[in-house]
PDB file of C-alpha atoms in Angstrom:
ATOM      1  CA  MET U   1       0.000   0.000   0.000  1.00  0.00           C
ATOM      2  CA  LYS U   2       2.897   2.359   0.751  1.00  0.00           C
ATOM      3  CA  LYS U   3       4.277   2.047  -2.802  1.00  0.00           C
ATOM      4  CA  LYS U   4       0.936   2.936  -4.417  1.00  0.00           C
ATOM      5  CA  THR U   5       0.547   6.034  -2.188  1.00  0.00           C
ATOM      6  CA  THR U   6       4.044   7.171  -3.138  1.00  0.00           C
ATOM      7  CA  GLU U   7       3.253   6.667  -6.840  1.00  0.00           C
ATOM      8  CA  ILE U   8       0.086   8.766  -6.537  1.00  0.00           C
ATOM      9  CA  VAL U   9       1.945  11.581  -4.760  1.00  0.00           C
ATOM     10  CA  LEU U  10       4.663  11.533  -7.441  1.00  0.00           C
ATOM     11  CA  ALA U  11       2.018  11.534 -10.184  1.00  0.00           C
ATOM     12  CA  ASP U  12       0.247  14.480  -8.521  1.00  0.00           C
ATOM     13  CA  GLU U  13       3.507  16.393  -8.219  1.00  0.00           C
ATOM     14  CA  ARG U  14       4.346  15.627 -11.837  1.00  0.00           C
ATOM     15  CA  MET U  15       0.966  16.977 -12.961  1.00  0.00           C
ATOM     16  CA  VAL U  16       1.164  20.062 -10.742  1.00  0.00           C
ATOM     17  CA  ASN U  17       4.547  20.877 -12.283  1.00  0.00           C
ATOM     18  CA  LYS U  18       2.878  20.897 -15.697  1.00  0.00           C
ATOM     19  CA  ILE U  19       0.333  23.563 -14.756  1.00  0.00           C
ATOM     20  CA  PHE U  20       1.432  27.028 -15.829  1.00  0.00           C
ATOM     21  CA  ILE U  21      -0.081  30.472 -15.547  1.00  0.00           C
ATOM     22  CA  ILE U  22      -0.292  32.058 -18.990  1.00  0.00           C
ATOM     23  CA  ARG U  23      -2.458  35.082 -19.777  1.00  0.00           C
ATOM     24  CA  GLY U  24      -3.639  34.971 -16.178  1.00  0.00           C
ATOM     25  CA  GLU U  25      -5.079  31.461 -16.581  1.00  0.00           C
ATOM     26  CA  LYS U  26      -3.937  28.161 -15.124  1.00  0.00           C
ATOM     27  CA  VAL U  27      -3.240  26.041 -18.185  1.00  0.00           C
ATOM     28  CA  MET U  28      -1.580  22.853 -19.343  1.00  0.00           C
ATOM     29  CA  LEU U  29       0.191  22.611 -22.674  1.00  0.00           C
ATOM     30  CA  ASP U  30      -0.849  20.236 -25.428  1.00  0.00           C
ATOM     31  CA  ARG U  31       2.428  18.280 -25.316  1.00  0.00           C
ATOM     32  CA  ASP U  32       2.116  17.656 -21.557  1.00  0.00           C
ATOM     33  CA  LEU U  33      -1.511  16.594 -21.851  1.00  0.00           C
ATOM     34  CA  ALA U  34      -0.685  14.298 -24.775  1.00  0.00           C
ATOM     35  CA  GLU U  35       2.041  12.682 -22.666  1.00  0.00           C
ATOM     36  CA  LEU U  36      -0.366  12.151 -19.766  1.00  0.00           C
ATOM     37  CA  TYR U  37      -3.054  10.730 -22.059  1.00  0.00           C
ATOM     38  CA  GLY U  38      -0.503   8.499 -23.800  1.00  0.00           C
ATOM     39  CA  VAL U  39      -1.117   9.890 -27.295  1.00  0.00           C
ATOM     40  CA  PRO U  40       1.073  11.890 -29.704  1.00  0.00           C
ATOM     41  CA  THR U  41       0.628  15.667 -29.485  1.00  0.00           C
ATOM     42  CA  SER U  42      -0.434  15.778 -33.134  1.00  0.00           C
ATOM     43  CA  GLN U  43      -3.236  13.283 -32.426  1.00  0.00           C
ATOM     44  CA  LEU U  44      -4.486  15.350 -29.479  1.00  0.00           C
ATOM     45  CA  ASN U  45      -4.454  18.567 -31.530  1.00  0.00           C
ATOM     46  CA  GLN U  46      -6.142  16.817 -34.468  1.00  0.00           C
ATOM     47  CA  ALA U  47      -8.965  15.629 -32.197  1.00  0.00           C
ATOM     48  CA  VAL U  48      -9.409  19.214 -30.993  1.00  0.00           C
ATOM     49  CA  LYS U  49      -9.470  20.567 -34.571  1.00  0.00           C
ATOM     50  CA  ARG U  50     -12.088  17.985 -35.583  1.00  0.00           C
ATOM     51  CA  ASN U  51     -14.252  19.170 -32.662  1.00  0.00           C
ATOM     52  CA  ILE U  52     -13.322  22.848 -32.658  1.00  0.00           C
ATOM     53  CA  GLU U  53     -16.891  23.921 -31.763  1.00  0.00           C
ATOM     54  CA  ARG U  54     -16.321  22.350 -28.316  1.00  0.00           C
ATOM     55  CA  PHE U  55     -13.224  24.481 -27.695  1.00  0.00           C
ATOM     56  CA  PRO U  56     -13.940  28.225 -27.534  1.00  0.00           C
ATOM     57  CA  LYS U  57     -11.078  30.663 -26.904  1.00  0.00           C
ATOM     58  CA  ASP U  58     -11.545  30.512 -23.132  1.00  0.00           C
ATOM     59  CA  PHE U  59     -10.978  26.726 -23.278  1.00  0.00           C
ATOM     60  CA  VAL U  60      -7.899  26.624 -25.517  1.00  0.00           C
ATOM     61  CA  PHE U  61      -5.566  29.134 -27.155  1.00  0.00           C
ATOM     62  CA  GLN U  62      -2.327  28.968 -29.092  1.00  0.00           C
ATOM     63  CA  LEU U  63       0.719  30.582 -27.502  1.00  0.00           C
ATOM     64  CA  THR U  64       2.432  33.435 -29.311  1.00  0.00           C
ATOM     65  CA  LYS U  65       6.151  33.350 -30.150  1.00  0.00           C
ATOM     66  CA  GLN U  66       6.770  35.841 -27.322  1.00  0.00           C
ATOM     67  CA  GLU U  67       4.874  33.693 -24.796  1.00  0.00           C
ATOM     68  CA  VAL U  68       6.865  30.631 -25.872  1.00  0.00           C
ATOM     69  CA  GLU U  69      10.141  32.562 -25.531  1.00  0.00           C
ATOM     70  CA  ASN U  70       9.135  33.766 -22.058  1.00  0.00           C
ATOM     71  CA  TRP U  71       8.102  30.261 -21.070  1.00  0.00           C
ATOM     72  CA  ILE U  72      11.352  28.744 -22.369  1.00  0.00           C
ATOM     73  CA  SER U  73      13.443  31.423 -20.634  1.00  0.00           C
ATOM     74  CA  GLN U  74      11.819  30.495 -17.321  1.00  0.00           C
ATOM     75  CA  PHE U  75      13.376  27.064 -17.727  1.00  0.00           C
ATOM     76  CA  VAL U  76      16.707  28.445 -19.025  1.00  0.00           C
ATOM     77  CA  ILE U  77      16.563  26.405 -22.202  1.00  0.00           C
ATOM     78  CA  SER U  78      18.211  27.974 -25.241  1.00  0.00           C
ATOM     79  CA  ASN U  79      16.966  25.722 -28.031  1.00  0.00           C
ATOM     80  CA  SER U  80      13.239  25.184 -28.517  1.00  0.00           C
ATOM     81  CA  GLU U  81      13.997  22.070 -30.600  1.00  0.00           C
ATOM     82  CA  LYS U  82      15.278  20.420 -27.404  1.00  0.00           C
ATOM     83  CA  MET U  83      11.780  20.784 -25.991  1.00  0.00           C
ATOM     84  CA  GLY U  84      10.152  19.393 -29.126  1.00  0.00           C
ATOM     85  CA  LEU U  85       8.571  22.732 -29.992  1.00  0.00           C
ATOM     86  CA  ARG U  86       8.497  22.882 -33.765  1.00  0.00           C
ATOM     87  CA  LYS U  87       5.043  24.512 -33.685  1.00  0.00           C
ATOM     88  CA  LEU U  88       3.515  26.987 -31.283  1.00  0.00           C
ATOM     89  CA  PRO U  89       1.845  24.924 -28.546  1.00  0.00           C
ATOM     90  CA  TYR U  90      -1.771  25.109 -27.502  1.00  0.00           C
ATOM     91  CA  ALA U  91      -2.661  25.903 -23.912  1.00  0.00           C
ATOM     92  CA  PHE U  92      -5.743  24.285 -22.393  1.00  0.00           C
ATOM     93  CA  THR U  93      -7.585  25.895 -19.493  1.00  0.00           C
ATOM     94  CA  GLU U  94      -9.328  23.773 -16.886  1.00  0.00           C
ATOM     95  CA  HIS U  95     -12.516  23.778 -18.976  1.00  0.00           C
ATOM     96  CA  GLY U  96     -10.588  22.827 -22.100  1.00  0.00           C
ATOM     97  CA  ILE U  97      -8.965  19.910 -20.300  1.00  0.00           C
ATOM     98  CA  LEU U  98     -12.372  18.779 -19.115  1.00  0.00           C
ATOM     99  CA  MET U  99     -13.664  18.906 -22.686  1.00  0.00           C
ATOM    100  CA  LEU U 100     -10.707  16.789 -23.898  1.00  0.00           C
ATOM    101  CA  SER U 101     -12.086  13.684 -22.200  1.00  0.00           C
ATOM    102  CA  SER U 102     -15.212  13.835 -24.339  1.00  0.00           C
ATOM    103  CA  VAL U 103     -13.140  14.259 -27.496  1.00  0.00           C
ATOM    104  CA  LEU U 104     -10.459  11.623 -26.857  1.00  0.00           C
ATOM    105  CA  LYS U 105     -12.980   9.025 -25.641  1.00  0.00           C
ATOM    106  CA  SER U 106     -10.546   6.542 -24.149  1.00  0.00           C
ATOM    107  CA  GLU U 107     -10.691   5.021 -20.678  1.00  0.00           C
ATOM    108  CA  LYS U 108      -7.224   6.408 -19.932  1.00  0.00           C
ATOM    109  CA  ALA U 109      -8.301   9.909 -21.034  1.00  0.00           C
ATOM    110  CA  VAL U 110     -11.273   9.789 -18.666  1.00  0.00           C
ATOM    111  CA  GLN U 111      -9.128   8.602 -15.726  1.00  0.00           C
ATOM    112  CA  VAL U 112      -6.381  11.156 -16.400  1.00  0.00           C
ATOM    113  CA  ASN U 113      -9.004  13.889 -16.734  1.00  0.00           C
ATOM    114  CA  ILE U 114     -10.572  13.006 -13.397  1.00  0.00           C
ATOM    115  CA  HIS U 115      -7.136  13.114 -11.800  1.00  0.00           C
ATOM    116  CA  ILE U 116      -6.292  16.478 -13.384  1.00  0.00           C
ATOM    117  CA  MET U 117      -9.625  17.961 -12.258  1.00  0.00           C
ATOM    118  CA  ARG U 118      -8.898  16.854  -8.692  1.00  0.00           C
ATOM    119  CA  ILE U 119      -5.498  18.519  -8.842  1.00  0.00           C
ATOM    120  CA  PHE U 120      -7.020  21.754 -10.168  1.00  0.00           C
ATOM    121  CA  SER U 121      -9.515  21.637  -7.281  1.00  0.00           C
ATOM    122  CA  LYS U 122      -6.729  21.064  -4.746  1.00  0.00           C
ATOM    123  CA  THR U 123      -4.693  23.977  -6.107  1.00  0.00           C
ATOM    124  CA  ARG U 124      -7.779  26.196  -5.958  1.00  0.00           C
ATOM    125  CA  GLU U 125      -8.334  25.166  -2.312  1.00  0.00           C
ATOM    126  CA  LEU U 126      -4.680  25.847  -1.503  1.00  0.00           C
ATOM    127  CA  LEU U 127      -4.874  29.274  -3.089  1.00  0.00           C
ATOM    128  CA  LEU U 128      -7.991  30.090  -1.087  1.00  0.00           C
ATOM    129  CA  THR U 129      -6.303  28.901   2.105  1.00  0.00           C
ATOM    130  CA  HIS U 130      -3.261  31.040   1.356  1.00  0.00           C
ATOM    131  CA  LYS U 131      -5.479  34.032   0.600  1.00  0.00           C
ATOM    132  CA  ASP U 132      -7.281  33.548   3.938  1.00  0.00           C
ATOM    133  CA  ILE U 133      -3.955  33.398   5.780  1.00  0.00           C
ATOM    134  CA  LEU U 134      -2.674  36.504   3.985  1.00  0.00           C
ATOM    135  CA  LEU U 135      -5.888  38.364   4.775  1.00  0.00           C
ATOM    136  CA  LYS U 136      -5.630  37.469   8.473  1.00  0.00           C
ATOM    137  CA  LEU U 137      -1.965  38.543   8.553  1.00  0.00           C
ATOM    138  CA  GLU U 138      -2.879  41.863   6.948  1.00  0.00           C
ATOM    139  CA  GLN U 139      -5.670  42.370   9.495  1.00  0.00           C
ATOM    140  CA  MET U 140      -3.272  41.586  12.345  1.00  0.00           C
ATOM    141  CA  ASP U 141      -0.684  43.952  10.884  1.00  0.00           C
ATOM    142  CA  LYS U 142      -3.248  46.747  10.720  1.00  0.00           C
ATOM    143  CA  LYS U 143      -4.285  46.132  14.329  1.00  0.00           C
ATOM    144  CA  VAL U 144      -0.714  46.046  15.596  1.00  0.00           C
ATOM    145  CA  SER U 145       0.420  49.042  13.577  1.00  0.00           C
ATOM    146  CA  GLY U 146      -2.590  50.973  14.882  1.00  0.00           C
ATOM    147  CA  HIS U 147      -1.621  50.113  18.434  1.00  0.00           C
ATOM    148  CA  ASP U 148       1.980  51.115  17.798  1.00  0.00           C
ATOM    149  CA  LYS U 149       0.823  54.578  16.801  1.00  0.00           C
ATOM    150  CA  GLN U 150      -1.454  54.824  19.837  1.00  0.00           C
ATOM    151  CA  ILE U 151       1.316  53.686  22.209  1.00  0.00           C
ATOM    152  CA  LYS U 152       3.777  56.162  20.678  1.00  0.00           C
ATOM    153  CA  MET U 153       1.169  58.945  20.975  1.00  0.00           C
ATOM    154  CA  LEU U 154       0.622  58.014  24.633  1.00  0.00           C
ATOM    155  CA  PHE U 155       4.372  58.169  25.388  1.00  0.00           C
ATOM    156  CA  ASP U 156       4.692  61.476  23.525  1.00  0.00           C
ATOM    157  CA  TYR U 157       1.811  62.918  25.570  1.00  0.00           C
ATOM    158  CA  LEU U 158       3.336  61.667  28.826  1.00  0.00           C
ATOM    159  CA  LYS U 159       6.689  63.167  27.864  1.00  0.00           C
ATOM    160  CA  GLN U 160       4.997  66.498  27.134  1.00  0.00           C
ATOM    161  CA  LEU U 161       3.309  66.410  30.532  1.00  0.00           C
ATOM    162  CA  ILE U 162       6.608  65.652  32.261  1.00  0.00           C
ATOM    163  CA  ASP U 163       8.418  68.405  30.342  1.00  0.00           C
ATOM    164  CA  LYS U 164       5.590  70.888  31.044  1.00  0.00           C
ATOM    165  CA  GLY U 165       5.591  69.994  34.722  1.00  0.00           C
ATOM    166  CA  ASP U 166       9.282  70.894  35.038  1.00  0.00           C
ATOM    167  CA  GLU U 167       8.727  74.332  33.514  1.00  0.00           C
ATOM    168  CA  GLU U 168       5.716  75.436  35.580  1.00  0.00           C
ATOM    169  CA  PRO U 169       6.375  77.079  38.964  1.00  0.00           C
ATOM    170  CA  ARG U 170       5.363  75.061  41.982  1.00  0.00           C
ATOM    171  CA  THR U 171       2.505  76.294  44.096  1.00  0.00           C
ATOM    172  CA  VAL U 172       2.103  76.288  47.832  1.00  0.00           C
ATOM    173  CA  ILE U 173      -0.525  73.892  49.094  1.00  0.00           C
ATOM    174  CA  GLU U 174      -1.600  74.211  52.749  1.00  0.00           C
ATOM    175  CA  GLY U 175       1.756  75.379  53.921  1.00  0.00           C
ATOM    176  CA  TYR U 176       3.930  73.021  51.923  1.00  0.00           C
ATOM    177  CA  VAL U 177       6.210  74.282  49.210  1.00  0.00           C
ATOM    178  CA  LYS U 178       7.114  71.909  46.430  1.00  0.00           C
ATOM    179  CA  SER U 179      10.547  72.595  45.093  1.00  0.00           C
ATOM    180  CA  LYS U 180      11.986  71.828  41.715  1.00  0.00           C
ATOM    181  CA  LYS U 181      14.171  68.810  41.457  1.00  0.00           C
TER     182      LYS U 181
END
């Protein structure tokens, strides 16, 4: 049982490492999806082209040369041929990946799709958790910084009172004279 759990964790990590943020969307590239589905990239793209009505622009888009260059530079790879990029890759959003299972129609495609959808859900949950933590830290920072200002103001006021007290002449109260220190 231990080996299977380790394999699942490694598979999850492998898939997570293939999710990129391009144009503000979490996407997976056609070549990575083809590898996961066990089909050639050309076959995956051909299936999409045959069913293009199922893939609007918010489901799939082709990367520009500039986006590919930026993506490659993030991995410090100088030759795009080394990555097998002879054509500009397609990027599939979460919805596009979901649609792929209906187009590829293999048992493996369905299973891989289910797994990918679970990973997208987990990453969304993690992001929400991190946002909640950041929000709470910001709220705490505001509270503490507000108190810092109030404490400083209190000390400044006390210092003014002490300084003022030294300057004012002492008065006689019922026969006692208070002298300056």
